[in-house]
């Protein structure tokens, strides 16, 4: 059974950079895609970026294009989200999530497409 563990969150000043990681374990051969979502206080969880497991195709939310980079270390089954030019409004809990066969796929931006979730890591951007 796939498990996801996020790490690397913390406090950063506005305009700064931070990298968060998501390590996958247990049946990773079943993963089709791994994405990052975030949930700010009082707001709904939103899509940030995603990467296909086999071919490393990447997709981003418009709000982070050009500032965030998602990548995968194949040998370590780890996906990274490198974030730069961070803004205070991007303070949120960042979650990684995996698409594995068995659930209806409604597109890479949709939470419901992802059926395994990590517990999240807090990113705080100070002004």
PDB file of C-alpha atoms in Angstrom, residues 24-115:
ATOM      1  CA  UNK A  24       6.651   7.513  -1.500  1.00  0.00           C
ATOM      2  CA  UNK A  25       6.901   3.970  -0.193  1.00  0.00           C
ATOM      3  CA  UNK A  26       5.045   0.676  -0.435  1.00  0.00           C
ATOM      4  CA  UNK A  27       3.884  -0.367  -3.887  1.00  0.00           C
ATOM      5  CA  UNK A  28       5.206   2.656  -5.706  1.00  0.00           C
ATOM      6  CA  UNK A  29       4.996   0.810  -9.018  1.00  0.00           C
ATOM      7  CA  UNK A  30       1.252   1.438  -8.893  1.00  0.00           C
ATOM      8  CA  UNK A  31       1.638   5.223  -8.809  1.00  0.00           C
ATOM      9  CA  UNK A  32       0.550   6.940 -12.013  1.00  0.00           C
ATOM     10  CA  UNK A  33       0.948  10.533 -10.956  1.00  0.00           C
ATOM     11  CA  UNK A  34       1.973  12.500  -7.891  1.00  0.00           C
ATOM     12  CA  UNK A  35       0.791  15.998  -7.163  1.00  0.00           C
ATOM     13  CA  UNK A  36       1.062  18.806  -4.675  1.00  0.00           C
ATOM     14  CA  UNK A  37      -1.922  20.621  -3.243  1.00  0.00           C
ATOM     15  CA  UNK A  38      -2.090  23.326  -0.594  1.00  0.00           C
ATOM     16  CA  UNK A  39      -4.652  24.564   1.871  1.00  0.00           C
ATOM     17  CA  UNK A  40      -4.412  28.017   3.373  1.00  0.00           C
ATOM     18  CA  UNK A  41      -6.231  28.895   6.598  1.00  0.00           C
ATOM     19  CA  UNK A  42      -9.925  29.304   5.948  1.00  0.00           C
ATOM     20  CA  UNK A  43      -9.651  28.324   2.307  1.00  0.00           C
ATOM     21  CA  UNK A  44     -10.286  25.255   0.241  1.00  0.00           C
ATOM     22  CA  UNK A  45      -7.460  23.000  -0.787  1.00  0.00           C
ATOM     23  CA  UNK A  46      -6.110  23.867  -4.222  1.00  0.00           C
ATOM     24  CA  UNK A  47      -3.975  22.236  -6.875  1.00  0.00           C
ATOM     25  CA  UNK A  48      -0.361  23.385  -7.163  1.00  0.00           C
ATOM     26  CA  UNK A  49       1.562  21.024  -9.437  1.00  0.00           C
ATOM     27  CA  UNK A  50       1.719  17.438 -10.576  1.00  0.00           C
ATOM     28  CA  UNK A  51       4.149  15.054 -12.270  1.00  0.00           C
ATOM     29  CA  UNK A  52       3.471  11.819 -14.076  1.00  0.00           C
ATOM     30  CA  UNK A  53       5.307   8.940 -12.465  1.00  0.00           C
ATOM     31  CA  UNK A  54       6.647   7.232 -15.554  1.00  0.00           C
ATOM     32  CA  UNK A  55       7.427  10.041 -17.982  1.00  0.00           C
ATOM     33  CA  UNK A  56       7.883  12.967 -15.595  1.00  0.00           C
ATOM     34  CA  UNK A  57       5.443  15.184 -17.481  1.00  0.00           C
ATOM     35  CA  UNK A  58       4.705  18.229 -15.336  1.00  0.00           C
ATOM     36  CA  UNK A  59       1.694  20.515 -14.963  1.00  0.00           C
ATOM     37  CA  UNK A  60       1.240  23.613 -12.830  1.00  0.00           C
ATOM     38  CA  UNK A  61      -1.409  25.923 -11.520  1.00  0.00           C
ATOM     39  CA  UNK A  62      -1.277  29.242 -13.333  1.00  0.00           C
ATOM     40  CA  UNK A  63      -0.505  31.021 -10.061  1.00  0.00           C
ATOM     41  CA  UNK A  64       2.805  29.197  -9.613  1.00  0.00           C
ATOM     42  CA  UNK A  65       4.059  28.797 -13.176  1.00  0.00           C
ATOM     43  CA  UNK A  66       7.570  30.107 -13.545  1.00  0.00           C
ATOM     44  CA  UNK A  67       8.170  30.125  -9.771  1.00  0.00           C
ATOM     45  CA  UNK A  68       7.618  26.517  -8.687  1.00  0.00           C
ATOM     46  CA  UNK A  69       9.244  23.411 -10.102  1.00  0.00           C
ATOM     47  CA  UNK A  70       8.121  19.865  -9.462  1.00  0.00           C
ATOM     48  CA  UNK A  71      10.592  17.060 -10.051  1.00  0.00           C
ATOM     49  CA  UNK A  72      11.099  13.416  -9.235  1.00  0.00           C
ATOM     50  CA  UNK A  73      14.135  11.527  -8.002  1.00  0.00           C
ATOM     51  CA  UNK A  74      13.531   8.132  -9.535  1.00  0.00           C
ATOM     52  CA  UNK A  75      16.044   6.254  -7.426  1.00  0.00           C
ATOM     53  CA  UNK A  76      14.630   7.565  -4.159  1.00  0.00           C
ATOM     54  CA  UNK A  77      10.922   7.585  -5.074  1.00  0.00           C
ATOM     55  CA  UNK A  78      10.846  11.179  -3.933  1.00  0.00           C
ATOM     56  CA  UNK A  79       9.090  14.114  -5.523  1.00  0.00           C
ATOM     57  CA  UNK A  80      10.243  17.628  -4.813  1.00  0.00           C
ATOM     58  CA  UNK A  81       8.496  20.954  -5.070  1.00  0.00           C
ATOM     59  CA  UNK A  82      11.008  23.759  -5.386  1.00  0.00           C
ATOM     60  CA  UNK A  83       9.299  27.057  -4.588  1.00  0.00           C
ATOM     61  CA  UNK A  84      10.765  30.471  -5.249  1.00  0.00           C
ATOM     62  CA  UNK A  85       9.570  34.079  -5.023  1.00  0.00           C
ATOM     63  CA  UNK A  86       7.193  32.981  -2.320  1.00  0.00           C
ATOM     64  CA  UNK A  87       4.348  35.259  -1.257  1.00  0.00           C
ATOM     65  CA  UNK A  88       2.705  35.585   2.162  1.00  0.00           C
ATOM     66  CA  UNK A  89      -0.603  34.410   0.706  1.00  0.00           C
ATOM     67  CA  UNK A  90       1.078  31.107  -0.141  1.00  0.00           C
ATOM     68  CA  UNK A  91       1.251  30.265   3.528  1.00  0.00           C
ATOM     69  CA  UNK A  92      -0.495  26.917   3.715  1.00  0.00           C
ATOM     70  CA  UNK A  93      -0.239  23.268   4.540  1.00  0.00           C
ATOM     71  CA  UNK A  94       1.242  21.584   1.496  1.00  0.00           C
ATOM     72  CA  UNK A  95       0.050  18.059   0.770  1.00  0.00           C
ATOM     73  CA  UNK A  96       1.327  15.521  -1.688  1.00  0.00           C
ATOM     74  CA  UNK A  97      -1.075  13.042  -3.195  1.00  0.00           C
ATOM     75  CA  UNK A  98      -0.836  10.093  -5.554  1.00  0.00           C
ATOM     76  CA  UNK A  99      -2.999   8.747  -8.317  1.00  0.00           C
ATOM     77  CA  UNK A 100      -3.142   4.965  -8.235  1.00  0.00           C
ATOM     78  CA  UNK A 101      -5.515   2.749 -10.222  1.00  0.00           C
ATOM     79  CA  UNK A 102      -8.941   2.162  -8.743  1.00  0.00           C
ATOM     80  CA  UNK A 103     -10.520   5.578  -8.530  1.00  0.00           C
ATOM     81  CA  UNK A 104     -12.169   7.582 -11.306  1.00  0.00           C
ATOM     82  CA  UNK A 105      -9.718  10.030 -12.873  1.00  0.00           C
ATOM     83  CA  UNK A 106     -11.196  13.483 -13.315  1.00  0.00           C
ATOM     84  CA  UNK A 107      -8.092  15.359 -14.390  1.00  0.00           C
ATOM     85  CA  UNK A 108      -4.869  16.348 -12.726  1.00  0.00           C
ATOM     86  CA  UNK A 109      -6.305  19.439 -11.057  1.00  0.00           C
ATOM     87  CA  UNK A 110      -9.055  17.577  -9.233  1.00  0.00           C
ATOM     88  CA  UNK A 111      -8.537  16.362  -5.679  1.00  0.00           C
ATOM     89  CA  UNK A 112     -10.843  13.442  -6.276  1.00  0.00           C
ATOM     90  CA  UNK A 113      -8.447  12.027  -8.870  1.00  0.00           C
ATOM     91  CA  UNK A 114      -5.873  11.429  -6.139  1.00  0.00           C
ATOM     92  CA  UNK A 115      -6.553   8.522  -3.831  1.00  0.00           C
TER      93      UNK A 115
END
